[in-house]
Short mmCIF file of C-alpha atoms and ligand atoms in Angstrom, two decimals:
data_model
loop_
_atom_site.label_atom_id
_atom_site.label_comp_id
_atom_site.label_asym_id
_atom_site.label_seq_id
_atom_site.Cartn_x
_atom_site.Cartn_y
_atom_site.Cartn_z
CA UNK A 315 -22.50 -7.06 56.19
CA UNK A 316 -19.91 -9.20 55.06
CA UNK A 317 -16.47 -7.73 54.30
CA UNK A 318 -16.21 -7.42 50.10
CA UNK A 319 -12.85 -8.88 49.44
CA UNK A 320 -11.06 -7.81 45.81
CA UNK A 321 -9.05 -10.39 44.11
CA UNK A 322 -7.59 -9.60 40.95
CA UNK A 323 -4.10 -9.37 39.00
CA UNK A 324 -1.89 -6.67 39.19
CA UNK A 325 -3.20 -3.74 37.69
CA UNK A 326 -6.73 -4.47 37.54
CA UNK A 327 -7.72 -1.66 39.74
CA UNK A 328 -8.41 -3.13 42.85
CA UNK A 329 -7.24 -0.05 45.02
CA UNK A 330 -8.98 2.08 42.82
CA UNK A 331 -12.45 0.06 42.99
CA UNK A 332 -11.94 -0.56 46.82
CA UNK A 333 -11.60 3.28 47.36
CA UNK A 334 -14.67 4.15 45.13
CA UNK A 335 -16.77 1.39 46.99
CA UNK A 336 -15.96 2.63 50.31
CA UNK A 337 -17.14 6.28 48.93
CA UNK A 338 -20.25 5.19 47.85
CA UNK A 339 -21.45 3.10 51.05
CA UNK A 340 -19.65 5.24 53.64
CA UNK A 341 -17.61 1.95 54.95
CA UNK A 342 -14.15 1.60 55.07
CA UNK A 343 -11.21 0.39 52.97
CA UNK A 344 -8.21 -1.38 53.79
CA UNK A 345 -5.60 -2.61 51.21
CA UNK A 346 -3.50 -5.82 52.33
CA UNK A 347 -0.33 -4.48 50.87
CA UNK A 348 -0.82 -1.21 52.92
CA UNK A 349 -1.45 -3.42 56.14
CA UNK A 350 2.27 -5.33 55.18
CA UNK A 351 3.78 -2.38 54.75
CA UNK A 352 3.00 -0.60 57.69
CA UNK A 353 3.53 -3.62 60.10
CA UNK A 354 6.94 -4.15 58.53
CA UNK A 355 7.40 -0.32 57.87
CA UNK A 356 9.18 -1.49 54.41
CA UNK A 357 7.37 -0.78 50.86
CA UNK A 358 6.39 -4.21 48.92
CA UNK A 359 9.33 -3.98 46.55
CA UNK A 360 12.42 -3.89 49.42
CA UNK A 361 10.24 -6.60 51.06
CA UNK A 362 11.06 -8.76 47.94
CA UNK A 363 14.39 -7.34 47.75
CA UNK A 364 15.53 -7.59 50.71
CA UNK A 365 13.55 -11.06 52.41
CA UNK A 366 12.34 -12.51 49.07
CA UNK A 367 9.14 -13.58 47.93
CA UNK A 368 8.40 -16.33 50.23
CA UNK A 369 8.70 -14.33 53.31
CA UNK A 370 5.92 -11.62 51.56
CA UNK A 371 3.74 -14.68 51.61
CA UNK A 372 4.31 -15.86 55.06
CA UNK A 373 3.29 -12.05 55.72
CA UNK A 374 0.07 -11.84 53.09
CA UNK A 375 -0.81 -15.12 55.82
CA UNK A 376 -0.27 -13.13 58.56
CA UNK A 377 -2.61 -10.54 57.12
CA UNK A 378 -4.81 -12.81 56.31
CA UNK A 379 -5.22 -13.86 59.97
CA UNK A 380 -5.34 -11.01 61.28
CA UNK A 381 -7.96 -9.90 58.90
CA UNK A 382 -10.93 -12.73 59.41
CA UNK A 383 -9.79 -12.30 63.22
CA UNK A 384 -10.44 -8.20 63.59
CA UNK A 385 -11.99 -6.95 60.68
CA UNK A 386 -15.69 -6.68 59.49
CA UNK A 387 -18.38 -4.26 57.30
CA UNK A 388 -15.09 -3.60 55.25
CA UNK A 389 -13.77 -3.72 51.94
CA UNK A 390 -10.64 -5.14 50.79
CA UNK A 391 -8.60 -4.66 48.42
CA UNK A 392 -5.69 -7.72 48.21
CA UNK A 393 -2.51 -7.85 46.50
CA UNK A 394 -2.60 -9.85 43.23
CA UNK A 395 -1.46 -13.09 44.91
CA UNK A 396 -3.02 -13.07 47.87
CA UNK A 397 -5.70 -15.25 46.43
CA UNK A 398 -3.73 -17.91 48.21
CA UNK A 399 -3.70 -17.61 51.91
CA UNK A 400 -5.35 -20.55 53.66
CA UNK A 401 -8.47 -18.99 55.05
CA UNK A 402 -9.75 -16.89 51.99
CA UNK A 403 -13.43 -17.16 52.11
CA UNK A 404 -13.31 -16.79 56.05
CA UNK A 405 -12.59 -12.73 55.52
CA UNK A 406 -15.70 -12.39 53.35
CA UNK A 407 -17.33 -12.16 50.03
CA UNK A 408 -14.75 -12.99 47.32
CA UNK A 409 -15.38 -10.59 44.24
CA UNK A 410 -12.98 -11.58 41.10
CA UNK A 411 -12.36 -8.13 38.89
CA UNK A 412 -11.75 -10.10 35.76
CA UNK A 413 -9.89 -8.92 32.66
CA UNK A 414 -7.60 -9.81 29.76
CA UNK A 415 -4.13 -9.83 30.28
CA UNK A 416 -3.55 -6.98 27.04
CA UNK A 417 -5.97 -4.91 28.88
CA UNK A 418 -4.72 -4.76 32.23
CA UNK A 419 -1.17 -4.46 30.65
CA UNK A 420 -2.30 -1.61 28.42
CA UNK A 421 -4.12 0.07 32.11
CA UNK A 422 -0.84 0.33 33.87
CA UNK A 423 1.41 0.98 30.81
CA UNK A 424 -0.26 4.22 29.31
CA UNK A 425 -1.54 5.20 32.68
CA UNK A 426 -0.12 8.52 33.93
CA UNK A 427 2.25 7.06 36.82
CA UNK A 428 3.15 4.09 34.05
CA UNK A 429 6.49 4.21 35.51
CA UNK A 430 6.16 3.80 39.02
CA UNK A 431 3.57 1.56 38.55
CA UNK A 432 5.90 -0.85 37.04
CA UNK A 433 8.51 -0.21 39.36
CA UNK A 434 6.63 -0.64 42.93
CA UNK A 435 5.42 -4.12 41.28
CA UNK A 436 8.54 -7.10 41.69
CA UNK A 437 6.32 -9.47 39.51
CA UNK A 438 5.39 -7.03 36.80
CA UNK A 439 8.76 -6.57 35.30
CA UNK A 440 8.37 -7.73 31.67
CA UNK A 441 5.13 -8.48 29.65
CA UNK A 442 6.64 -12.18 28.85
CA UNK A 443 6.93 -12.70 32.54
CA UNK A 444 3.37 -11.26 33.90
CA UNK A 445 1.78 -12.84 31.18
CA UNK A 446 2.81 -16.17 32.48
CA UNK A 447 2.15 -15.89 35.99
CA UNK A 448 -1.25 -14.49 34.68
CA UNK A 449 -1.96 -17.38 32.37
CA UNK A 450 -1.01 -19.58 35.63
CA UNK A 451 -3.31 -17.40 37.76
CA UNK A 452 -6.39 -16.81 35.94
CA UNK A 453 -8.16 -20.26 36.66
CA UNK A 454 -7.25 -20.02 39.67
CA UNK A 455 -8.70 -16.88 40.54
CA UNK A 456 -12.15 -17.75 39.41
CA UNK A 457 -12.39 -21.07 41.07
CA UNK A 458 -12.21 -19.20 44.69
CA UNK A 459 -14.25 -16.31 43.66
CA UNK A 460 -17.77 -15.86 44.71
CA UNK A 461 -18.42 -13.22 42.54
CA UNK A 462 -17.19 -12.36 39.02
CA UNK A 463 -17.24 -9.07 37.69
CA UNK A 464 -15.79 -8.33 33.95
CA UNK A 465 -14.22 -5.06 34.47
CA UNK A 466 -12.87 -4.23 31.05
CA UNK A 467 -13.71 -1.00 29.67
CA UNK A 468 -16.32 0.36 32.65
CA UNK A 469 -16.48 3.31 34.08
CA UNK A 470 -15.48 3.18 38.03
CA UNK A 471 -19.21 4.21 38.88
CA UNK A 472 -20.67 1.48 36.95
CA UNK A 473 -18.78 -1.09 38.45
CA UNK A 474 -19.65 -0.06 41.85
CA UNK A 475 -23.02 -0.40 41.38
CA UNK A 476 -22.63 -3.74 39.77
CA UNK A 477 -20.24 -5.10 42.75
CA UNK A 478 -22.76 -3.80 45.03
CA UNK A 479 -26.07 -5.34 44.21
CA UNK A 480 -23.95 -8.71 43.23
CA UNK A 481 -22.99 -9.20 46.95
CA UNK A 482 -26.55 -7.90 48.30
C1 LIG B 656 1.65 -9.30 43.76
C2 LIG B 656 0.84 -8.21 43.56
C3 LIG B 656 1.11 -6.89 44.19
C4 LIG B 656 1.88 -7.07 45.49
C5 LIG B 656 3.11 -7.88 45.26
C6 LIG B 656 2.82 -9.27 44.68
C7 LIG B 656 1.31 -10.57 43.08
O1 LIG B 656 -0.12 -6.21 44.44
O2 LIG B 656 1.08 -7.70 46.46
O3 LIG B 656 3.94 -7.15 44.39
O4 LIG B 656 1.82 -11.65 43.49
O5 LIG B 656 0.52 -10.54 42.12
P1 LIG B 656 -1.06 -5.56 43.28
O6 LIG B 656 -1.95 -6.65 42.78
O7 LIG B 656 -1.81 -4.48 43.97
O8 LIG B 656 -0.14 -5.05 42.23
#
């Protein structure tokens, strides 16, 4: 099998989706952000902080790499700009999870962790300013997709069977 790969904007639930996948077909999950910040051992947001954005790319790249080099039969779950790196559709399957901005904003803001979920996220600091790099995104993210799955307002269960008879 090739690995499922989830692209997405922030908030869309590709951790969550990528976990429930891996459940359901007994095949592991790795998360690109998790991979970053255990090589660096620094979380995402001192990453920005502290070497600034375009060093997190350089290391979303490296991922990347290392990824379509070492890793197969797996899902993945991306960060929401990692869309970009040079070798995308080398890794595997591309699956979109496709929603309106309102909705994904609503997701994180009335979720139970709102807080932190705002907090761990550099790029998701006001609605003005994720809305724009959304509205900048969103093309984007469907013209390298190989899949596209509308995830608004489905349960998790439902979408797993969905993603997995759209890459069978
Ligand atoms: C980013 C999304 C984040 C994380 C970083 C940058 C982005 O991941 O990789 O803060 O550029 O959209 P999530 O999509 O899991 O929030």
């Amino acid at each position: 099998m090739k690995n499922i790969v989830l692209i997405g904007f922030m908030g869309v639930g590709k951790g969550t989706l990528a976990r429930a996948l891996a459940a359901k077909s007994d095949i592991y999950a790795v998360d690109t952000d998790d991979l970053i910040e255990s090589l660096t051992n620094m979380k995402i947001k001192k990453i920005f902080e502290k070497k600034g954005e375009d060093y997190f790319r350089a290391l979303e790249q490296r991922t990347a790499d290392w990824l379509a080099q070492n890793v197969q039969n797996s899902i993945i779950s991306t960060g929401g700009g990692f869309y970009k790196v040079k070798n995308l559709k080398s890794i595997g399957t591309i699956v979109y999870l496709k929603a309106d901005f309102d909705w994904i904003y609503d997701r994180i803001t009335k979720s139970k962790n709102a807080k932190k979920k705002i907090k761990k996220r550099p790029l998701f600091k006001s609605y003005k300013d994720a809305k724009k790099l959304y509205d900048k995104r969103v093309k984007e993210y469907e013209k390298v997709a190989d899949v596209i799955i509308d995830v608004e307002n489905k349960e998790t269960p439902k979408l797993v069977e969905e993603i997995l008879k759209s890459v069978s």
